[in-house]
XYZ file of C-alpha atoms in Angstrom:
322
model
C 75.236 62.728 125.689
C 78.257 64.900 126.352
C 79.351 67.974 124.367
C 81.893 66.088 122.225
C 79.290 63.534 121.157
C 76.843 66.261 120.215
C 79.536 68.092 118.188
C 80.534 64.937 116.305
C 76.871 64.186 115.546
C 76.257 67.720 114.202
C 79.443 67.554 112.101
C 78.360 64.237 110.614
C 74.976 65.666 109.697
C 76.586 68.676 108.038
C 78.939 66.475 105.996
C 76.014 64.356 104.929
C 74.098 67.443 103.787
C 77.132 68.623 101.793
C 77.435 65.230 100.078
C 73.729 65.237 99.209
C 73.933 68.786 97.850
C 76.981 67.883 95.743
C 75.270 64.801 94.322
C 72.165 66.829 93.455
C 74.283 69.496 91.751
C 76.262 66.985 89.685
C 73.067 65.162 88.749
C 71.536 68.415 87.508
C 74.590 69.084 85.330
C 74.484 65.578 83.857
C 70.748 65.846 83.169
C 71.282 69.211 81.512
C 73.950 67.776 79.201
C 71.727 64.818 78.306
C 68.792 67.109 77.528
C 71.028 69.334 75.393
C 72.261 66.345 73.373
C 68.723 64.976 72.964
C 67.533 68.382 71.853
C 70.378 68.716 69.370
C 69.614 65.288 67.895
C 65.817 65.395 67.742
C 65.060 69.101 67.411
C 64.115 70.216 63.929
C 67.413 71.223 62.344
C 65.744 73.547 59.843
C 64.013 75.408 62.667
C 67.321 76.000 64.422
C 68.947 77.148 61.195
C 66.104 79.563 60.611
C 66.485 81.039 64.096
C 70.229 81.344 63.602
C 69.975 82.630 60.059
C 72.426 85.457 59.500
C 71.678 88.929 58.251
C 72.843 90.962 55.281
C 74.977 94.075 55.636
C 76.096 96.803 53.271
C 77.788 100.135 53.831
C 80.139 102.554 52.092
C 82.617 105.006 53.572
C 84.481 107.936 52.021
C 87.347 109.014 54.243
C 90.862 109.812 53.017
C 92.167 110.226 56.607
C 92.079 106.521 57.457
C 95.552 105.182 58.299
C 94.695 102.049 60.356
C 92.754 98.987 59.185
C 91.339 96.597 61.808
C 89.423 93.561 60.508
C 88.298 90.893 62.997
C 85.945 88.193 61.691
C 84.780 85.121 63.637
C 84.051 82.845 60.682
C 83.185 82.873 57.014
C 84.562 83.564 53.592
C 86.323 86.919 53.449
C 87.485 88.792 50.357
C 89.665 91.892 50.702
C 90.638 93.853 47.601
C 91.286 97.367 46.320
C 88.363 99.612 45.425
C 87.983 101.265 42.053
C 86.661 104.606 43.298
C 88.934 105.323 46.281
C 86.221 104.542 48.851
C 85.626 101.801 51.427
C 82.895 99.309 50.546
C 81.635 96.531 52.854
C 78.998 93.970 51.966
C 78.168 90.768 53.830
C 75.705 87.880 53.760
C 74.658 85.461 56.529
C 76.654 87.248 59.235
C 75.624 87.695 62.862
C 73.514 90.662 63.940
C 76.541 92.071 65.749
C 78.539 92.447 62.539
C 79.446 96.058 61.809
C 81.822 98.335 59.910
C 82.720 101.897 60.773
C 85.265 104.656 60.433
C 86.338 105.975 63.830
C 88.929 108.730 63.718
C 91.806 107.412 61.606
C 90.688 103.769 61.931
C 88.557 101.671 59.619
C 87.006 98.775 61.560
C 85.154 95.654 60.429
C 84.124 93.254 63.197
C 81.715 90.544 64.231
C 81.316 90.637 68.005
C 79.011 87.686 68.701
C 80.816 85.860 71.523
C 77.721 84.230 73.038
C 78.824 80.701 73.969
C 75.436 79.028 73.514
C 74.887 80.637 70.143
C 78.376 79.686 68.939
C 77.734 76.059 69.982
C 74.509 75.987 67.973
C 76.250 77.580 65.011
C 78.882 74.845 65.096
C 76.238 72.092 65.220
C 73.683 73.374 62.743
C 75.486 75.734 60.372
C 78.707 76.127 58.462
C 81.079 79.077 58.467
C 81.023 78.863 54.661
C 77.499 80.295 54.720
C 78.852 83.674 55.791
C 80.578 85.854 53.205
C 82.214 89.240 53.700
C 83.511 91.447 50.875
C 85.713 94.418 51.715
C 87.081 96.919 49.219
C 89.618 99.523 50.314
C 91.466 102.410 48.668
C 94.868 101.305 47.424
C 97.515 103.069 49.492
C 100.063 102.338 52.220
C 98.379 102.303 55.634
C 100.252 102.804 58.879
C 98.800 99.514 60.154
C 96.837 96.688 58.596
C 95.519 94.070 61.033
C 93.450 91.065 59.992
C 92.123 88.276 62.267
C 89.994 85.306 61.246
C 88.958 82.522 63.629
C 87.854 80.064 60.940
C 87.105 80.233 57.258
C 88.603 81.248 53.946
C 90.263 84.473 52.939
C 91.287 85.976 49.618
C 93.354 89.131 50.139
C 95.085 91.168 47.449
C 96.784 94.519 46.860
C 97.177 95.552 50.489
C 100.045 97.589 51.916
C 100.647 98.459 55.565
C 103.777 99.655 57.319
C 102.781 97.238 60.068
C 101.113 94.227 58.468
C 99.538 91.646 60.822
C 97.693 88.570 59.581
C 96.383 86.073 62.171
C 94.292 83.025 61.243
C 93.296 80.273 63.668
C 92.038 77.791 61.080
C 91.127 77.776 57.413
C 92.539 78.615 54.009
C 94.101 81.890 52.884
C 95.591 83.331 49.733
C 97.506 86.610 50.049
C 98.641 88.279 46.830
C 100.597 91.474 46.207
C 101.065 92.472 49.848
C 103.735 94.729 51.327
C 104.846 96.481 54.505
C 107.783 97.447 56.663
C 107.126 94.727 59.239
C 105.055 91.673 58.354
C 103.729 89.297 61.034
C 101.902 86.182 59.827
C 100.494 83.729 62.378
C 98.653 80.514 61.499
C 97.448 77.931 64.006
C 96.169 75.385 61.483
C 95.168 75.291 57.863
C 96.707 76.540 54.658
C 98.231 79.877 53.657
C 99.484 80.749 50.183
C 101.445 83.963 49.594
C 102.168 85.250 46.092
C 104.379 88.307 45.644
C 105.141 89.879 49.017
C 107.657 92.537 49.970
C 108.719 93.864 53.369
C 111.711 94.759 55.506
C 111.221 92.315 58.381
C 109.052 89.197 58.176
C 107.899 87.032 61.114
C 106.078 83.796 60.276
C 104.711 81.575 63.069
C 103.001 78.336 62.087
C 101.666 75.758 64.529
C 100.417 73.241 61.971
C 99.277 73.133 58.380
C 100.674 74.054 54.990
C 102.424 77.326 54.173
C 103.554 78.174 50.636
C 105.324 81.234 49.238
C 105.966 82.160 45.623
C 107.872 85.421 45.412
C 108.969 87.078 48.652
C 111.425 89.967 48.968
C 112.594 90.998 52.443
C 115.556 92.132 54.512
C 115.112 89.504 57.235
C 112.908 86.412 57.515
C 112.232 84.689 60.860
C 110.338 81.427 60.528
C 108.970 79.494 63.536
C 107.309 76.170 62.774
C 105.932 73.702 65.325
C 104.717 71.198 62.750
C 103.548 71.130 59.186
C 104.849 71.735 55.701
C 106.478 74.930 54.438
C 107.432 75.566 50.817
C 109.194 78.776 49.807
C 110.028 79.586 46.179
C 111.778 82.625 44.753
C 112.737 84.459 47.956
C 115.189 87.345 48.012
C 116.381 87.831 51.565
C 119.234 90.277 51.959
C 119.671 89.480 55.661
C 119.822 86.265 57.665
C 117.143 83.618 57.160
C 116.311 82.363 60.683
C 114.476 79.078 61.225
C 113.200 77.503 64.463
C 111.555 74.172 63.648
C 110.162 71.621 66.103
C 108.953 69.138 63.506
C 107.778 69.039 59.921
C 109.247 69.893 56.562
C 110.723 73.089 55.132
C 111.675 73.272 51.461
C 113.278 76.458 50.091
C 114.115 76.791 46.395
C 115.304 79.367 43.860
C 116.328 81.633 46.721
C 119.071 84.111 47.570
C 119.688 84.894 51.226
C 122.318 86.721 53.263
C 122.866 83.787 55.642
C 121.078 80.921 57.370
C 120.631 80.285 61.084
C 118.462 77.213 61.728
C 117.646 75.294 64.903
C 115.796 72.013 64.313
C 114.432 69.525 66.814
C 113.217 67.136 64.141
C 112.099 67.190 60.548
C 113.506 67.949 57.130
C 115.173 71.138 55.916
C 115.965 71.585 52.247
C 117.533 74.617 50.591
C 118.342 75.294 46.943
C 119.893 78.587 45.895
C 122.609 81.028 46.885
C 123.800 81.980 50.362
C 125.801 85.194 50.723
C 126.728 84.739 54.364
C 127.397 82.260 57.153
C 125.426 79.029 57.456
C 124.731 77.647 60.936
C 122.348 74.700 61.291
C 121.838 72.639 64.460
C 119.674 69.551 64.066
C 118.767 67.143 66.873
C 117.128 64.681 64.510
C 116.136 64.799 60.882
C 117.615 65.611 57.509
C 119.463 68.627 56.118
C 119.946 68.868 52.372
C 121.441 71.893 50.604
C 122.033 72.431 46.889
C 124.051 75.634 46.666
C 124.999 77.639 43.601
C 128.027 78.852 45.570
C 131.422 77.311 44.994
C 132.733 75.455 48.027
C 135.556 77.991 48.281
C 133.038 80.633 49.403
C 132.787 78.834 52.748
C 136.513 78.635 53.294
C 137.417 82.174 52.275
C 134.403 84.465 52.839
C 131.768 82.650 54.894
C 131.456 79.827 57.427
C 129.620 76.546 56.969
C 128.626 74.947 60.278
C 126.069 72.116 60.076
C 125.656 69.815 63.091
C 123.296 66.819 63.037
C 123.114 64.790 66.253
C 121.206 62.087 64.401
C 120.012 62.039 60.843
C 121.563 62.908 57.536
C 123.186 65.936 55.981
C 124.025 66.453 52.336
C 125.596 69.671 51.057
C 126.342 70.146 47.353
C 128.048 73.090 45.666
C 128.106 74.599 42.169
C 124.490 73.515 41.586
C 122.515 75.140 38.793
């Protein structure tokens, strides 16, 4: 046997070993998945729930130097409201052992830091985020920054003011009432958000999917970005331009006064009822544009411009509506 034959034989053996090792590895992964599923199906559910049972938490803080609020909750029902005694109060039930609240410097922090993948999988199978409940009471004042993040669950938030107001929810239901700030950034991936009585200078709303409703919103500028879903805005006072970027879905605005409209629509329905004290520019690739304006038509020949382009779909603009 010459050198080339020996080399080819050794190479073939090595390739065969690699194939065997790969097959063994894949088989182990498959077996592991099967065992996990069997365990999830046949293992005593109550036992797992007991092992994953959350803990209770309660703490109070008295600190008038706090200017930043940072709340980051994985899941659960969260209530945020003003305190009656000017102190911070945090109480929680059925939360993970890593849940904590603290005052660090000028920052008040409430977080749940359990990012263990295996534990989160078991939580999703055997428990419900509704079992966890967090109640937060804060002194009523304007904070430099208010930041709230919730991965999944329900939130009731009222009487909160932050110069920089950030609200980020991945999934769930939220009701925000009597909120204010200089800049307001609201981000929702999926679910439902209801806002009642909000006031700010600049508002940024980003919605991927779900239902977003507003009843009473006063701002200088409103930028609305919607990928899909339903948006209903009532009683908005917007002194600047109302900017809309909509991929698909439905936006209905009523009883509103705005300083102009600039909308870019890929598809969907855009409805507006109220007064516009500025230029209107709407570009629609497909869908429907319907406007019932209190303005006389002469406003858009003498003072402002009306420019509505629909590549396909319908447009209906009415004036002198009451």
